[in-house]
């Protein structure tokens, strides 16, 4: 039953077939906190609608009462970035509230102030429950206790994943140096490093790398043994500090790959910014210190530039689109240019590993924003496993969650401080890049667009524990895996919703996307999904599914007939040798 | 080594005289001294040739090339490589008449000569002087060829250059067009699919006989009059031999047919779409104005005395504007090297916008939707007019018909529509293609907005055969002339839902019977529309018509009238019926450029192993499996009435590829499928995004204090 599941609505307004029924779909442990009648929702697309507003500890629910068909708004409170009163009360006592959402929309309500001034208005209740962290309450994820057939916390087992890659081997070993997060509190416990480097040397390296994020292995090419290694910037500083152990480590990474006598270091930043970091003690690998290494800057901008770019994009797409300047407005947001730069960076990394058989080290400043964008995209290009539904989950668990992308800071779960400069749509940008790749290679990914949108919706919803906290260490400390449900429990319990019907599994295919702006598109069904006019004209995937169903049905009928025929032949064995059952090539089913 | 990122890839101007010196070529060339000649088509004559000519390969950053011989014939410019043809690349979609290195003369758009590193547009006058070191040919189908002439003998080079320039650029008479010399006929019985091909050909209605028009009137239940008086073009040279007009028009012979409303299509409610040539009327010309009013009156009489007229030259950009926009637009695709590509990539969206092309497309579609609204919602007759009546009228009427009539979304239907509205409809192809070169694209582009409903997804370039095709020549619809049956498979959209009644399995959603009726609540058949009931009194009629003409249709193209918006939205709220009305979404983000048409020759945008062909492969595989299974069932289950599938058999194995050779996204147009499997790394990224505000220099981390509660 879909209505009871934690599905985030994909269109703004849900239409209810039976308005007489109370259709507020409460989740386990979800409790109504307050509700108010006579609230007006100022819909930017159809104008003002009157109805009732309900606030639970998980969601905001608006149900219109004055229209046919009856419809409603249903959104998780985690998606709210800001709730505020707009202006003073009008002469009639109406107060206007603005709700800014993290998912590219703004809502506006008009409501009468309660006459009894002691009673809290529904919007004050909303403000309290929308930002539980700021109000010393726990996130709904810690309350939600739905049980799913599969436990999503078991999806990622680091040792199993590295084993799939053939690790450990003669060149790479597991290090226990970070078992208790002492070396680096934002790194995972399981680290893979070259066998020739001791734990003691790693400790020295950690003091030379920002936040102790030493170069460790992310992925290894099954044939060439070229490795993708991730790190943070070196703490070179103005004086040009060096670190013998760090130099030795990079040499060891190079030596672990017999195919190449070179190492590429990809610094995600623009060179100007990398150089500016020297003033603050950071910097990048100098060519004197690192023989045989070539440093390449990828010109990707920082979190603040990205945040600003998305803000501009929202201005351009919501609520109304200026028809005559749509393209130049889109260009002025630079959003797709940033996407292009990230994809181009990942492409260069994948090219060096695949075509050049060379190992690469990837870092930015701290190695937790641009670095996971680049490594995980390069991995998707290189390794078809990460293009499956489960493989993609593993990729996120590994490159983003275990390696400490600061989800709490970047998203600001339950935090009312919407101006926090640490917020930035880094993960959204990555998912957008993945979407661009699925557009270019429509048959190469096992998952569909809805899967990506679901991940983004639950990035904000705070229903699942997956994207809470900033690091593996924090998640363990908060007992997130014990106290919350994983998003993958939900996803893997209804996989058929997320499957790309046209998926073809080619095990060894490397994907090199085309990164020109000409081939990039704005992800309309995410960024402009609230605009009813932009709804897809035709559900093509529905046709694909029908086709697959048709094939399955015919297959079944053919098999039945074959069985019948076989039976008949067996029963009348004396008959002349009839035409043998024409063998049907077994048809693979991907669904 | 420290390289500064993408800045390290310098944007050097490619210098083409590079890897091979002429001496080297000579020595290489000597052993296989055999003359090569193109396989001439019947009626094709070779004019001149030169060897060795270096043809630059476009898909390679190294700017290398291939040596070979360049020919000029009365049909094409063609290049034959000296190198042995490589491993046969995927030629599934091969054009039998001309290949990768053939440029039909009619397809040449511009020729540039490079003289001492300077590029000059070649016009008649320049030809007589010296010949350039390099010749760049821009084609109308947006291919770009670059030939170096420096390696061959001076007189040869001069001759071939002058020959090509002469035959491509000089004015010539219609009789010189190759279609008149072409003697080719498809050899019958070559393969089994021939019968089917014949069937296709026969199904395309040519609209060159009274029967075709009668049949079409019958199909749409039109109540109009067929005019045969123009059989010998006595009435007007600008009108078709046969055409259809409203019943009440008696006088055919005044004003050379100007103002005569030509019937296009009838809605099932009885109202119809007409088009007419309305020259601008001056104040003094009262008689002519009266004539036009009579004509409008006649249209109104067709159904319920209501008509809406629309002067397209007033509400849409004129053909000069459109041509100008297209000229600007097409420059974005005539890309000679990789550096240019990446430089222009940065400002892609704003340059696209500044060309105005997509906006024109949108305006045309918008206008067509308005026409559809009148017919479908108001059940009002529509008369669209412009000065000639054969340019924008054709665009709008054919677009409206595609939206309204599912028949025109089938391959045969689409071909018939082009015949009806464009060929028989007297669109000036000869003028427009040579000088304006413009109109037919509009229709083609428009079709891409209905990609799944339109069968004509792979509308290939038309050869000059058709562009000037008098009826004695083979018509372009006989695709077997150009493509073998396998390649013709690609014309079909595998997802197209045929309107089949007996097959319940595929289409679960039940369809009501009156399908065309489904999309909107149209006013009942005999109820007069709210605004359009007129008494049969000419004076008041005229007055009211005039009022209508001024008020209803004056919407600026930028702001579609609120009612049209409403019309779209109410359509959108109904369940989609593939065999009913289809309306395009015209909001900015929904209108895209047609990548496969415009970018197909540019290697930088090829996606190896991706693109729509990847979906196509999978779909064809699925469909052929379904067909196989059906066939087996039919054989087994003789009791089942063997309803043969009329659709072409999808030979998916043609497309299935093993892991070594992946198709490129521009399949079937790009011939270089097996190019080195290397990604295309953009250059010049540094210029692309200079964020100069303070944000860029801010520290990555605002604070390192972690607070998790």
Short mmCIF file of N, CA and C in Angstrom, two decimals, chain B residues 262-318:
data_model
loop_
_atom_site.label_atom_id
_atom_site.label_comp_id
_atom_site.label_asym_id
_atom_site.label_seq_id
_atom_site.Cartn_x
_atom_site.Cartn_y
_atom_site.Cartn_z
N UNK B 262 -7.95 27.66 -49.76
CA UNK B 262 -7.66 26.28 -50.11
C UNK B 262 -7.91 25.41 -48.88
N UNK B 263 -8.69 24.39 -49.07
CA UNK B 263 -9.02 23.51 -47.96
C UNK B 263 -7.80 22.69 -47.54
N UNK B 264 -7.57 22.59 -46.23
CA UNK B 264 -6.46 21.76 -45.73
C UNK B 264 -6.97 20.49 -45.06
N UNK B 265 -7.91 20.66 -44.17
CA UNK B 265 -8.29 19.53 -43.34
C UNK B 265 -9.60 19.82 -42.65
N UNK B 266 -10.43 18.81 -42.47
CA UNK B 266 -11.71 19.01 -41.79
C UNK B 266 -11.73 18.29 -40.45
N UNK B 267 -12.19 19.00 -39.47
CA UNK B 267 -12.36 18.45 -38.14
C UNK B 267 -13.63 17.60 -38.15
N UNK B 268 -13.69 16.61 -37.25
CA UNK B 268 -14.88 15.73 -37.30
C UNK B 268 -16.16 16.49 -36.97
N UNK B 269 -16.04 17.65 -36.34
CA UNK B 269 -17.24 18.42 -36.02
C UNK B 269 -17.81 19.11 -37.26
N UNK B 270 -17.02 19.14 -38.33
CA UNK B 270 -17.51 19.79 -39.54
C UNK B 270 -16.75 21.06 -39.88
N UNK B 271 -16.16 21.69 -38.89
CA UNK B 271 -15.39 22.89 -39.19
C UNK B 271 -14.08 22.47 -39.86
N UNK B 272 -13.46 23.41 -40.55
CA UNK B 272 -12.30 23.03 -41.34
C UNK B 272 -11.23 24.11 -41.32
N UNK B 273 -10.05 23.69 -41.71
CA UNK B 273 -8.92 24.60 -41.79
C UNK B 273 -8.67 24.93 -43.26
N UNK B 274 -8.56 26.22 -43.55
CA UNK B 274 -8.27 26.66 -44.91
C UNK B 274 -7.04 27.55 -44.89
N UNK B 275 -6.37 27.61 -46.03
CA UNK B 275 -5.27 28.57 -46.13
C UNK B 275 -5.47 29.36 -47.43
N UNK B 276 -4.94 30.58 -47.44
CA UNK B 276 -5.14 31.40 -48.63
C UNK B 276 -4.01 32.40 -48.78
N UNK B 277 -3.81 32.81 -50.01
CA UNK B 277 -2.85 33.87 -50.26
C UNK B 277 -3.61 35.19 -50.26
N UNK B 278 -3.31 36.03 -49.29
CA UNK B 278 -3.95 37.35 -49.18
C UNK B 278 -2.88 38.42 -49.33
N UNK B 279 -2.79 38.99 -50.50
CA UNK B 279 -1.81 40.08 -50.62
C UNK B 279 -2.29 41.26 -49.79
N UNK B 280 -1.37 42.12 -49.39
CA UNK B 280 -1.80 43.30 -48.63
C UNK B 280 -2.75 44.14 -49.46
N UNK B 281 -3.77 44.64 -48.85
CA UNK B 281 -4.79 45.39 -49.57
C UNK B 281 -4.62 46.87 -49.28
N UNK B 282 -4.58 47.65 -50.32
CA UNK B 282 -4.49 49.10 -50.12
C UNK B 282 -5.89 49.66 -49.94
N UNK B 283 -5.93 50.87 -49.42
CA UNK B 283 -7.21 51.53 -49.13
C UNK B 283 -8.10 51.63 -50.36
N UNK B 284 -7.44 52.00 -51.49
CA UNK B 284 -8.23 52.28 -52.69
C UNK B 284 -8.87 51.02 -53.26
N UNK B 285 -8.22 49.88 -52.98
CA UNK B 285 -8.61 48.67 -53.67
C UNK B 285 -9.86 48.06 -53.04
N UNK B 286 -10.91 48.80 -53.10
CA UNK B 286 -12.15 48.36 -52.47
C UNK B 286 -12.71 47.09 -53.07
N UNK B 287 -12.57 46.94 -54.36
CA UNK B 287 -13.12 45.76 -55.02
C UNK B 287 -12.45 44.49 -54.53
N UNK B 288 -11.13 44.60 -54.44
CA UNK B 288 -10.37 43.43 -54.01
C UNK B 288 -10.72 43.08 -52.57
N UNK B 289 -10.87 44.11 -51.78
CA UNK B 289 -11.27 43.88 -50.38
C UNK B 289 -12.61 43.17 -50.33
N UNK B 290 -13.49 43.58 -51.21
CA UNK B 290 -14.80 42.97 -51.27
C UNK B 290 -14.67 41.49 -51.64
N UNK B 291 -13.77 41.25 -52.59
CA UNK B 291 -13.52 39.87 -53.03
C UNK B 291 -13.05 39.02 -51.84
N UNK B 292 -12.11 39.59 -51.10
CA UNK B 292 -11.58 38.84 -49.95
C UNK B 292 -12.68 38.58 -48.93
N UNK B 293 -13.52 39.57 -48.72
CA UNK B 293 -14.61 39.37 -47.77
C UNK B 293 -15.55 38.26 -48.22
N UNK B 294 -15.78 38.22 -49.52
CA UNK B 294 -16.62 37.13 -50.03
C UNK B 294 -15.98 35.78 -49.73
N UNK B 295 -14.67 35.75 -49.88
CA UNK B 295 -13.96 34.50 -49.64
C UNK B 295 -14.08 34.08 -48.18
N UNK B 296 -13.88 35.05 -47.29
CA UNK B 296 -14.00 34.76 -45.86
C UNK B 296 -15.42 34.27 -45.56
N UNK B 297 -16.34 34.94 -46.18
CA UNK B 297 -17.74 34.56 -46.05
C UNK B 297 -17.96 33.11 -46.44
N UNK B 298 -17.32 32.73 -47.53
CA UNK B 298 -17.48 31.36 -48.03
C UNK B 298 -16.94 30.36 -47.03
N UNK B 299 -15.82 30.73 -46.40
CA UNK B 299 -15.25 29.84 -45.39
C UNK B 299 -16.22 29.70 -44.24
N UNK B 300 -16.80 30.84 -43.84
CA UNK B 300 -17.74 30.81 -42.73
C UNK B 300 -18.92 29.89 -43.04
N UNK B 301 -19.31 29.88 -44.30
CA UNK B 301 -20.44 29.05 -44.69
C UNK B 301 -20.16 27.57 -44.59
N UNK B 302 -18.91 27.24 -44.53
CA UNK B 302 -18.56 25.82 -44.50
C UNK B 302 -19.17 25.12 -43.30
N UNK B 303 -19.21 25.83 -42.18
CA UNK B 303 -19.77 25.19 -41.00
C UNK B 303 -20.23 26.25 -40.02
N UNK B 304 -21.52 26.30 -39.78
CA UNK B 304 -22.09 27.11 -38.72
C UNK B 304 -21.75 28.59 -38.80
N UNK B 305 -21.42 29.06 -39.95
CA UNK B 305 -21.23 30.50 -40.17
C UNK B 305 -20.23 31.15 -39.22
N UNK B 306 -19.21 30.45 -38.90
CA UNK B 306 -18.22 31.11 -38.06
C UNK B 306 -16.84 30.89 -38.66
N UNK B 307 -16.04 31.89 -38.55
CA UNK B 307 -14.69 31.76 -39.10
C UNK B 307 -13.75 32.63 -38.28
N UNK B 308 -12.55 32.16 -38.16
CA UNK B 308 -11.52 33.00 -37.59
C UNK B 308 -10.41 33.10 -38.61
N UNK B 309 -10.01 34.31 -38.90
CA UNK B 309 -8.93 34.45 -39.87
C UNK B 309 -7.68 34.88 -39.14
N UNK B 310 -6.58 34.47 -39.69
CA UNK B 310 -5.31 34.77 -39.05
C UNK B 310 -4.30 35.13 -40.13
N UNK B 311 -3.82 36.36 -40.07
CA UNK B 311 -2.80 36.78 -41.02
C UNK B 311 -1.43 36.43 -40.44
N UNK B 312 -0.85 35.36 -40.98
CA UNK B 312 0.39 34.85 -40.39
C UNK B 312 1.55 35.82 -40.56
N UNK B 313 1.51 36.61 -41.64
CA UNK B 313 2.63 37.53 -41.81
C UNK B 313 2.58 38.63 -40.76
N UNK B 314 1.45 38.78 -40.11
CA UNK B 314 1.38 39.77 -39.05
C UNK B 314 1.85 39.20 -37.73
N UNK B 315 1.49 37.96 -37.48
CA UNK B 315 1.72 37.44 -36.13
C UNK B 315 2.97 36.57 -36.02
N UNK B 316 3.57 36.22 -37.12
CA UNK B 316 4.79 35.40 -37.04
C UNK B 316 5.92 36.16 -37.72
N UNK B 317 7.14 35.80 -37.42
CA UNK B 317 8.26 36.44 -38.10
C UNK B 317 8.18 36.18 -39.60
N UNK B 318 8.60 37.12 -40.41
CA UNK B 318 8.52 36.87 -41.84
C UNK B 318 9.67 35.99 -42.30
#
